[in-house]
């Protein structure tokens, strides 16, 4: 029996994610996916992200039908079972026989002809057993250590809302650049809704944006609305440093808002730097792309504005990057914080007196957010927090924020003056933002 292209590609991507700790988001943009038909591309994406989002719950369901529930299975067999079980239990339009038969063929194709019989038997039991309730508790799809800390920090209601959002397909947000971009997209058949936060943001509800002339001319780009907000909060400057610039979305926004500015964009990884240079090439000499560790930048009191959008655990992006939940451990957060503090120190060293530093993460964890800012404030007496409520007011005056978005954002500012976007609160990923200045 032939294996459908979508299932074959999904199986290969899931293998790469598990074996090489690769990122599903990157793999779903490779040529093996782009050459598929639109229907197969959609199915492959749904299978990869769905299996990764529901993996913990799927494994618990599968174990009920194993002869030896504690036995260690080969990676290919685990993936074939997860793919089959996900289609049976979470995808109503796919016939069970198609999910079972192709999962068996995937196991055979991976060199496990004998174990393929077990895949067939287990998935048939899954298909014939009474279906679990459609409203499965979303908390079951996350590691218990993670949900326990979120429960303690945010409470039961917020926990379930975050977990449910992380199991959904993220909305497709875009940023409009130029006056005619929206008009051109609408004429090309793209269906749009207004952004919840920003006047320059839209949410795509239908249509193929990459096929449009506006996208190909870089007058439209994909960017989560929360990510856009971080760049908007940064505001204006003449000399700007983007400490951790790749993949470059926020750098582009800074350049858009500061057309006369000189921008330095740093990236430590040679591979990511190469992609960053390619993406920022249309900006010409306005932007200098520099291979440099963000924690070791030597310049002092030079920049008006420094953006430190630091590497983090990414727990605010688990819907978009579902594999993170299977890799993180609680003791990763203190290690991340050490690196983040080093970058924030460098950022404050690089900014001139009176200038601004934006510290941001896509993490929900206090160790990476408030604790980092508090530690640096204790170290550096010249650093102070600028309340983000004041910046929100200024952005309202600039016409950057929607009226409703501005009103709701004010409620997301903490007593310390920091901003926290919970995942899904505005249809976006979760973010933390602190604005600092140097006396």
CSV table of C-alpha atoms in Angstrom, one decimal:
chain,number,residue,atom,x,y,z
A,1,UNK,CA,0.0,0.0,0.0
A,2,UNK,CA,1.3,3.4,-1.0
A,3,UNK,CA,1.8,6.0,1.8
A,4,UNK,CA,0.3,9.4,1.2
A,5,UNK,CA,2.9,12.2,0.7
A,6,UNK,CA,1.5,14.2,3.6
A,7,UNK,CA,1.8,11.3,6.1
A,8,UNK,CA,5.3,10.3,4.8
A,9,UNK,CA,6.6,13.9,5.2
A,10,UNK,CA,4.9,14.3,8.6
A,11,UNK,CA,6.5,11.0,9.8
A,12,UNK,CA,10.0,12.1,8.6
A,13,UNK,CA,9.7,15.6,10.3
A,14,UNK,CA,8.6,14.0,13.6
A,15,UNK,CA,11.6,11.7,13.4
A,16,UNK,CA,13.9,14.6,12.9
A,17,UNK,CA,12.3,16.6,15.7
A,18,UNK,CA,12.8,13.6,18.1
A,19,UNK,CA,16.3,12.5,17.0
A,20,UNK,CA,18.0,15.8,16.3
A,21,UNK,CA,16.1,18.1,18.6
A,22,UNK,CA,15.1,20.1,15.6
A,23,UNK,CA,12.3,22.7,15.5
A,24,UNK,CA,9.0,21.7,13.8
A,25,UNK,CA,8.4,25.3,12.8
A,26,UNK,CA,11.7,25.3,10.8
A,27,UNK,CA,11.1,21.9,9.3
A,28,UNK,CA,7.6,22.8,8.1
A,29,UNK,CA,9.1,25.5,5.9
A,30,UNK,CA,11.6,23.2,4.1
A,31,UNK,CA,11.4,22.1,0.5
A,32,UNK,CA,9.9,18.7,1.4
A,33,UNK,CA,6.8,20.5,2.6
A,34,UNK,CA,6.7,23.3,0.0
A,35,UNK,CA,6.5,20.9,-2.9
A,36,UNK,CA,3.4,19.2,-1.6
A,37,UNK,CA,0.0,20.1,-2.9
A,38,UNK,CA,-1.9,22.7,-0.8
A,39,UNK,CA,-4.1,20.0,0.7
A,40,UNK,CA,-1.2,17.7,1.5
A,41,UNK,CA,0.8,20.6,2.9
A,42,UNK,CA,-2.1,21.5,5.2
A,43,UNK,CA,-2.5,17.8,6.3
A,44,UNK,CA,1.3,17.4,7.0
A,45,UNK,CA,1.3,20.5,9.1
A,46,UNK,CA,-1.8,19.5,11.0
A,47,UNK,CA,-0.3,16.0,11.7
A,48,UNK,CA,3.1,17.3,12.8
A,49,UNK,CA,1.9,20.0,15.1
A,50,UNK,CA,-1.1,18.0,16.4
A,51,UNK,CA,1.0,15.0,17.4
A,52,UNK,CA,3.5,17.2,19.1
A,53,UNK,CA,0.8,19.1,21.0
A,54,UNK,CA,-1.1,16.1,22.1
A,55,UNK,CA,1.9,13.7,22.5
A,56,UNK,CA,1.6,13.2,26.3
A,57,UNK,CA,-2.1,12.5,26.2
A,58,UNK,CA,-1.7,10.3,23.1
A,59,UNK,CA,1.0,8.2,24.8
A,60,UNK,CA,-1.3,7.7,27.8
A,61,UNK,CA,-4.2,6.6,25.5
A,62,UNK,CA,-1.9,4.2,23.6
A,63,UNK,CA,-0.5,2.6,26.7
A,64,UNK,CA,-3.9,1.3,27.7
A,65,UNK,CA,-3.8,-1.0,24.6
A,66,UNK,CA,-0.2,-2.3,24.8
A,67,UNK,CA,0.3,-5.9,26.0
A,68,UNK,CA,3.3,-4.5,28.0
A,69,UNK,CA,2.5,-0.9,28.9
A,70,UNK,CA,5.9,-0.3,30.4
A,71,UNK,CA,7.9,-1.7,27.5
A,72,UNK,CA,10.3,0.6,25.6
A,73,UNK,CA,9.3,1.0,22.0
A,74,UNK,CA,11.5,1.9,19.1
A,75,UNK,CA,11.2,5.6,18.1
A,76,UNK,CA,9.7,4.8,14.7
A,77,UNK,CA,7.0,2.6,16.3
A,78,UNK,CA,6.1,5.2,18.9
A,79,UNK,CA,5.7,7.8,16.1
A,80,UNK,CA,3.6,5.5,13.9
A,81,UNK,CA,1.3,4.8,16.9
A,82,UNK,CA,1.1,8.5,17.7
A,83,UNK,CA,0.3,9.5,14.2
A,84,UNK,CA,-2.4,6.8,13.9
A,85,UNK,CA,-3.9,7.5,17.3
A,86,UNK,CA,-4.0,11.3,16.7
A,87,UNK,CA,-5.9,10.9,13.4
A,88,UNK,CA,-8.4,8.4,15.0
A,89,UNK,CA,-9.0,10.4,18.2
A,90,UNK,CA,-8.6,14.0,17.2
A,91,UNK,CA,-9.3,14.3,13.4
A,92,UNK,CA,-12.9,13.5,12.7
A,93,UNK,CA,-12.7,13.7,8.9
A,94,UNK,CA,-10.1,11.0,8.5
A,95,UNK,CA,-11.4,7.4,8.2
A,96,UNK,CA,-10.0,5.2,10.9
A,97,UNK,CA,-9.0,2.5,8.3
A,98,UNK,CA,-6.8,5.1,6.4
A,99,UNK,CA,-5.1,6.2,9.6
A,100,UNK,CA,-4.4,2.6,10.7
A,101,UNK,CA,-3.3,1.2,7.3
A,102,UNK,CA,-0.9,4.0,6.5
A,103,UNK,CA,0.6,4.0,10.1
A,104,UNK,CA,1.3,0.2,9.6
A,105,UNK,CA,3.0,1.0,6.2
A,106,UNK,CA,5.1,3.7,7.9
A,107,UNK,CA,6.3,1.2,10.4
A,108,UNK,CA,7.2,-1.3,7.7
A,109,UNK,CA,8.8,1.4,5.6
A,110,UNK,CA,11.0,2.3,8.6
A,111,UNK,CA,12.2,-1.3,8.7
A,112,UNK,CA,9.9,-2.7,11.5
A,113,UNK,CA,7.9,-5.3,9.6
A,114,UNK,CA,7.3,-7.5,12.6
A,115,UNK,CA,6.4,-4.6,14.9
A,116,UNK,CA,4.0,-3.3,12.3
A,117,UNK,CA,1.6,-6.1,13.3
A,118,UNK,CA,1.6,-4.6,16.8
A,119,UNK,CA,0.9,-1.2,15.4
A,120,UNK,CA,-2.1,-2.6,13.5
A,121,UNK,CA,-3.5,-4.4,16.5
A,122,UNK,CA,-3.1,-1.5,18.9
A,123,UNK,CA,-4.6,1.1,16.6
A,124,UNK,CA,-7.6,-1.2,15.8
A,125,UNK,CA,-8.2,-1.3,19.6
A,126,UNK,CA,-7.9,2.4,19.8
A,127,UNK,CA,-10.4,2.8,17.0
A,128,UNK,CA,-12.9,0.3,18.4
A,129,UNK,CA,-12.8,1.5,22.0
A,130,UNK,CA,-15.3,4.1,23.3
A,131,UNK,CA,-14.1,7.5,22.2
A,132,UNK,CA,-12.8,9.8,25.0
A,133,UNK,CA,-14.8,12.9,25.5
A,134,UNK,CA,-14.3,15.6,22.9
A,135,UNK,CA,-13.6,18.1,25.8
A,136,UNK,CA,-10.4,16.4,27.0
A,137,UNK,CA,-8.9,18.4,29.8
A,138,UNK,CA,-6.1,20.4,28.0
A,139,UNK,CA,-3.9,20.1,31.1
A,140,UNK,CA,-3.4,16.4,30.3
A,141,UNK,CA,-1.3,17.4,27.2
A,142,UNK,CA,1.4,19.1,29.3
A,143,UNK,CA,4.1,17.8,31.7
A,144,UNK,CA,2.7,17.7,35.2
A,145,UNK,CA,5.7,19.7,36.6
A,146,UNK,CA,4.9,22.5,34.2
A,147,UNK,CA,1.2,22.7,34.9
A,148,UNK,CA,1.8,22.5,38.7
A,149,UNK,CA,4.0,25.6,38.6
A,150,UNK,CA,1.6,27.5,36.4
A,151,UNK,CA,-1.3,26.5,38.7
A,152,UNK,CA,0.6,27.9,41.6
A,153,UNK,CA,1.6,31.1,39.8
A,154,UNK,CA,-1.5,31.9,37.8
A,155,UNK,CA,-4.4,29.9,39.2
A,156,UNK,CA,-6.7,27.2,37.7
A,157,UNK,CA,-8.7,29.3,35.3
A,158,UNK,CA,-5.6,30.9,33.7
A,159,UNK,CA,-3.9,27.5,33.6
A,160,UNK,CA,-6.7,25.9,31.6
A,161,UNK,CA,-7.0,28.8,29.3
A,162,UNK,CA,-3.2,28.8,28.5
A,163,UNK,CA,-3.2,25.0,28.0
A,164,UNK,CA,-6.2,25.1,25.7
A,165,UNK,CA,-4.7,27.9,23.6
A,166,UNK,CA,-1.5,25.9,23.3
A,167,UNK,CA,-3.4,23.0,21.7
A,168,UNK,CA,-5.0,25.2,19.0
A,169,UNK,CA,-3.7,26.3,15.6
A,170,UNK,CA,-2.1,29.7,16.1
A,171,UNK,CA,-3.7,32.6,14.3
A,172,UNK,CA,-1.9,33.9,11.2
A,173,UNK,CA,-0.9,37.4,12.0
A,174,UNK,CA,0.7,39.8,9.5
A,175,UNK,CA,2.2,43.3,9.5
A,176,UNK,CA,1.2,45.7,6.9
A,177,UNK,CA,4.0,47.9,5.5
A,178,UNK,CA,2.8,50.7,3.2
A,179,UNK,CA,-0.5,52.4,2.6
A,180,UNK,CA,-1.8,50.1,-0.2
A,181,UNK,CA,-0.8,46.8,1.3
A,182,UNK,CA,-4.2,45.9,2.7
A,183,UNK,CA,-6.0,47.0,-0.4
A,184,UNK,CA,-3.8,44.8,-2.6
A,185,UNK,CA,-4.2,41.8,-0.3
A,186,UNK,CA,-8.0,42.2,-0.4
A,187,UNK,CA,-8.0,42.5,-4.2
A,188,UNK,CA,-5.9,39.2,-4.2
A,189,UNK,CA,-8.7,37.4,-2.3
A,190,UNK,CA,-7.1,37.4,1.1
A,191,UNK,CA,-9.6,37.6,3.9
A,192,UNK,CA,-8.5,39.8,6.8
A,193,UNK,CA,-9.6,40.8,10.3
A,194,UNK,CA,-8.2,43.8,12.3
A,195,UNK,CA,-5.5,43.0,14.9
A,196,UNK,CA,-6.5,43.1,18.5
A,197,UNK,CA,-3.6,45.3,19.6
A,198,UNK,CA,-2.0,47.2,16.7
A,199,UNK,CA,-3.3,49.3,13.9
A,200,UNK,CA,-0.7,47.9,11.5
A,201,UNK,CA,-1.5,44.3,12.3
A,202,UNK,CA,-4.1,42.0,10.6
A,203,UNK,CA,-5.2,38.4,11.1
A,204,UNK,CA,-5.5,36.3,8.0
A,205,UNK,CA,-8.7,34.2,7.9
A,206,UNK,CA,-8.4,32.9,4.4
A,207,UNK,CA,-6.2,33.0,1.3
A,208,UNK,CA,-2.6,32.4,0.3
A,209,UNK,CA,-0.6,35.4,1.4
A,210,UNK,CA,2.8,34.2,0.1
A,211,UNK,CA,1.3,34.1,-3.5
A,212,UNK,CA,0.4,37.8,-3.4
A,213,UNK,CA,2.4,40.6,-5.0
A,214,UNK,CA,2.3,42.5,-1.8
A,215,UNK,CA,4.1,39.7,0.1
A,216,UNK,CA,6.7,39.1,-2.6
A,217,UNK,CA,7.5,42.9,-2.6
A,218,UNK,CA,7.9,42.7,1.2
A,219,UNK,CA,5.1,45.1,1.9
A,220,UNK,CA,3.5,42.4,4.1
A,221,UNK,CA,5.3,40.0,6.5
A,222,UNK,CA,4.2,37.3,8.9
A,223,UNK,CA,4.7,38.2,12.5
A,224,UNK,CA,2.9,37.3,15.7
A,225,UNK,CA,1.0,40.4,17.0
A,226,UNK,CA,2.7,40.1,20.4
A,227,UNK,CA,6.1,40.1,18.7
A,228,UNK,CA,5.1,43.2,16.8
A,229,UNK,CA,4.1,44.9,20.0
A,230,UNK,CA,7.6,44.4,21.5
A,231,UNK,CA,9.1,46.2,18.6
A,232,UNK,CA,6.5,49.0,18.9
A,233,UNK,CA,7.2,49.4,22.6
A,234,UNK,CA,10.9,50.0,21.7
A,235,UNK,CA,9.9,53.1,19.9
A,236,UNK,CA,12.4,55.6,18.4
A,237,UNK,CA,16.1,56.3,18.4
A,238,UNK,CA,18.9,57.4,16.1
A,239,UNK,CA,21.5,54.8,17.1
A,240,UNK,CA,19.8,51.4,17.8
A,241,UNK,CA,21.2,48.1,19.0
A,242,UNK,CA,19.3,44.8,18.5
A,243,UNK,CA,21.2,42.5,20.8
A,244,UNK,CA,19.7,39.1,19.7
A,245,UNK,CA,18.3,40.0,16.2
A,246,UNK,CA,17.7,36.8,14.4
A,247,UNK,CA,15.3,36.0,12.7
A,248,UNK,CA,15.0,39.7,12.1
A,249,UNK,CA,11.3,40.5,12.4
A,250,UNK,CA,11.7,43.0,15.2
A,251,UNK,CA,14.8,44.5,13.5
A,252,UNK,CA,12.7,45.2,10.4
A,253,UNK,CA,10.0,46.9,12.6
A,254,UNK,CA,12.7,49.1,14.2
A,255,UNK,CA,13.9,50.1,10.8
A,256,UNK,CA,10.4,50.8,9.6
A,257,UNK,CA,9.7,53.0,12.6
A,258,UNK,CA,13.1,54.7,12.5
A,259,UNK,CA,13.9,55.4,8.8
A,260,UNK,CA,16.9,57.7,9.7
A,261,UNK,CA,18.4,55.5,12.3
A,262,UNK,CA,21.7,53.5,12.2
A,263,UNK,CA,20.9,50.0,13.5
A,264,UNK,CA,23.4,47.3,14.6
A,265,UNK,CA,21.9,43.8,14.6
A,266,UNK,CA,23.9,41.2,16.5
A,267,UNK,CA,23.7,37.4,16.2
A,268,UNK,CA,26.1,34.8,17.7
A,269,UNK,CA,25.2,31.8,15.4
A,270,UNK,CA,26.9,31.9,12.0
A,271,UNK,CA,24.0,30.1,10.4
A,272,UNK,CA,21.4,32.4,11.8
A,273,UNK,CA,23.5,35.4,11.0
A,274,UNK,CA,23.6,34.3,7.4
A,275,UNK,CA,19.8,34.1,7.2
A,276,UNK,CA,19.5,37.4,9.1
A,277,UNK,CA,21.8,39.2,6.6
A,278,UNK,CA,19.7,37.8,3.7
A,279,UNK,CA,16.5,39.0,5.3
A,280,UNK,CA,17.8,42.5,6.1
A,281,UNK,CA,19.7,43.0,2.8
A,282,UNK,CA,17.0,45.3,1.4
A,283,UNK,CA,17.7,47.8,4.2
A,284,UNK,CA,21.2,48.3,2.8
A,285,UNK,CA,23.8,50.2,4.8
A,286,UNK,CA,21.2,51.3,7.4
A,287,UNK,CA,21.7,48.1,9.2
A,288,UNK,CA,25.0,46.5,10.2
A,289,UNK,CA,24.7,42.7,10.8
A,290,UNK,CA,27.4,41.7,13.2
A,291,UNK,CA,28.4,38.2,14.5
A,292,UNK,CA,28.7,38.9,18.2
A,293,UNK,CA,27.7,37.3,21.4
A,294,UNK,CA,25.0,39.5,23.0
A,295,UNK,CA,26.6,39.0,26.4
A,296,UNK,CA,30.0,40.3,25.3
A,297,UNK,CA,29.3,43.5,23.4
A,298,UNK,CA,32.0,46.0,24.3
A,299,UNK,CA,30.5,49.4,23.4
A,300,UNK,CA,29.6,51.7,26.2
A,301,UNK,CA,27.0,54.5,26.5
A,302,UNK,CA,26.7,54.6,22.7
A,303,UNK,CA,23.1,53.8,21.7
A,304,UNK,CA,19.8,55.7,22.2
A,305,UNK,CA,17.8,52.4,22.2
A,306,UNK,CA,18.8,48.8,22.9
A,307,UNK,CA,16.4,45.9,22.3
A,308,UNK,CA,17.3,42.8,24.3
A,309,UNK,CA,14.8,40.2,23.1
A,310,UNK,CA,16.7,37.5,24.8
A,311,UNK,CA,16.9,33.7,24.2
A,312,UNK,CA,14.5,32.0,26.6
A,313,UNK,CA,12.6,28.8,27.4
A,314,UNK,CA,9.8,29.8,25.0
A,315,UNK,CA,6.9,28.7,27.3
A,316,UNK,CA,4.7,31.5,25.9
A,317,UNK,CA,4.9,29.9,22.4
A,318,UNK,CA,3.9,26.3,23.1
A,319,UNK,CA,1.1,26.3,20.5
A,320,UNK,CA,3.6,27.5,17.8
A,321,UNK,CA,6.5,25.4,19.1
A,322,UNK,CA,4.9,22.4,20.8
A,323,UNK,CA,8.1,20.3,21.0
A,324,UNK,CA,9.4,22.7,23.7
A,325,UNK,CA,7.1,21.1,26.3
A,326,UNK,CA,8.8,17.7,25.8
A,327,UNK,CA,12.4,19.1,26.2
A,328,UNK,CA,12.2,21.6,29.0
A,329,UNK,CA,13.1,20.8,32.6
A,330,UNK,CA,12.5,22.9,35.7
A,331,UNK,CA,16.2,23.3,36.3
A,332,UNK,CA,16.6,24.9,32.8
A,333,UNK,CA,15.2,28.2,34.0
A,334,UNK,CA,18.0,29.2,36.4
A,335,UNK,CA,20.6,28.5,33.7
A,336,UNK,CA,18.6,30.5,31.2
A,337,UNK,CA,18.5,33.4,33.7
A,338,UNK,CA,22.3,33.5,34.0
A,339,UNK,CA,22.6,34.1,30.3
A,340,UNK,CA,19.7,36.6,30.3
A,341,UNK,CA,21.3,38.7,33.0
A,342,UNK,CA,24.6,38.8,31.1
A,343,UNK,CA,22.7,40.2,28.1
A,344,UNK,CA,20.8,42.7,30.1
A,345,UNK,CA,24.0,43.9,31.7
A,346,UNK,CA,25.6,44.4,28.3
A,347,UNK,CA,22.5,46.2,27.1
A,348,UNK,CA,22.6,48.7,29.9
A,349,UNK,CA,26.3,49.2,29.4
A,350,UNK,CA,25.7,49.9,25.7
A,351,UNK,CA,22.9,52.4,26.1
A,352,UNK,CA,23.7,56.1,26.7
A,353,UNK,CA,22.5,57.9,29.9
A,354,UNK,CA,18.8,58.7,29.3
A,355,UNK,CA,18.5,56.1,26.7
A,356,UNK,CA,16.1,53.1,26.8
A,357,UNK,CA,16.6,49.3,27.1
A,358,UNK,CA,13.7,47.0,26.2
A,359,UNK,CA,14.1,43.6,27.9
A,360,UNK,CA,11.7,41.0,26.5
A,361,UNK,CA,11.1,37.2,26.5
A,362,UNK,CA,8.4,34.9,25.2
A,363,UNK,CA,8.5,33.1,28.6
A,364,UNK,CA,5.9,32.7,31.3
A,365,UNK,CA,8.5,32.0,34.0
A,366,UNK,CA,9.4,34.4,36.8
A,367,UNK,CA,13.0,33.2,36.8
A,368,UNK,CA,13.5,34.5,33.3
A,369,UNK,CA,11.4,37.7,33.6
A,370,UNK,CA,10.9,39.7,36.9
A,371,UNK,CA,13.7,37.9,38.7
A,372,UNK,CA,16.2,38.9,36.0
A,373,UNK,CA,15.2,42.5,36.0
A,374,UNK,CA,15.2,42.6,39.8
A,375,UNK,CA,18.7,41.1,40.0
A,376,UNK,CA,20.1,43.7,37.5
A,377,UNK,CA,18.4,46.6,39.4
A,378,UNK,CA,20.1,45.4,42.6
A,379,UNK,CA,23.5,45.3,40.8
A,380,UNK,CA,23.2,48.6,38.9
A,381,UNK,CA,22.1,51.6,40.9
A,382,UNK,CA,22.0,53.8,37.7
A,383,UNK,CA,19.3,51.5,36.1
A,384,UNK,CA,15.6,52.2,36.7
A,385,UNK,CA,12.3,50.9,35.4
A,386,UNK,CA,10.1,53.0,33.1
A,387,UNK,CA,6.5,52.1,33.8
A,388,UNK,CA,5.0,50.6,30.6
A,389,UNK,CA,1.6,52.3,31.4
A,390,UNK,CA,3.3,55.5,30.3
A,391,UNK,CA,4.6,54.0,27.1
A,392,UNK,CA,1.1,52.6,26.3
A,393,UNK,CA,-0.3,56.1,26.6
A,394,UNK,CA,2.4,57.5,24.3
A,395,UNK,CA,1.7,54.7,21.7
A,396,UNK,CA,-2.0,55.6,21.8
A,397,UNK,CA,-1.0,59.2,20.9
A,398,UNK,CA,1.1,57.9,18.1
A,399,UNK,CA,-1.8,55.9,16.6
A,400,UNK,CA,0.1,52.6,17.1
A,401,UNK,CA,-2.5,50.9,19.3
A,402,UNK,CA,-6.1,50.1,18.6
A,403,UNK,CA,-8.5,51.8,21.1
A,404,UNK,CA,-9.6,48.5,22.6
A,405,UNK,CA,-6.1,47.1,22.6
A,406,UNK,CA,-4.7,50.0,24.5
A,407,UNK,CA,-7.5,49.8,27.1
A,408,UNK,CA,-6.9,46.1,27.7
A,409,UNK,CA,-3.1,46.4,27.6
A,410,UNK,CA,-3.2,48.7,30.6
A,411,UNK,CA,-4.7,45.9,32.6
A,412,UNK,CA,-1.7,43.7,31.7
A,413,UNK,CA,0.8,46.0,33.4
A,414,UNK,CA,2.1,44.7,36.7
A,415,UNK,CA,2.5,46.9,39.9
A,416,UNK,CA,6.3,46.9,39.1
A,417,UNK,CA,5.5,48.5,35.7
A,418,UNK,CA,6.2,45.5,33.5
A,419,UNK,CA,3.9,44.1,30.8
A,420,UNK,CA,2.9,40.5,30.5
A,421,UNK,CA,0.8,39.1,27.7
A,422,UNK,CA,-0.7,35.7,28.6
A,423,UNK,CA,-0.8,33.2,25.7
A,424,UNK,CA,-4.1,33.7,23.8
A,425,UNK,CA,-5.2,36.8,25.7
A,426,UNK,CA,-5.0,38.7,22.4
A,427,UNK,CA,-4.8,35.7,20.1
A,428,UNK,CA,-1.0,36.0,20.3
A,429,UNK,CA,1.9,34.1,21.9
A,430,UNK,CA,2.8,35.0,25.5
A,431,UNK,CA,5.4,37.7,26.1
A,432,UNK,CA,7.0,39.6,29.0
A,433,UNK,CA,8.4,43.1,28.5
A,434,UNK,CA,10.3,45.5,30.8
A,435,UNK,CA,11.4,49.0,29.9
A,436,UNK,CA,14.5,50.3,31.6
A,437,UNK,CA,16.6,53.5,31.4
A,438,UNK,CA,20.0,54.5,32.7
A,439,UNK,CA,20.3,57.6,34.8
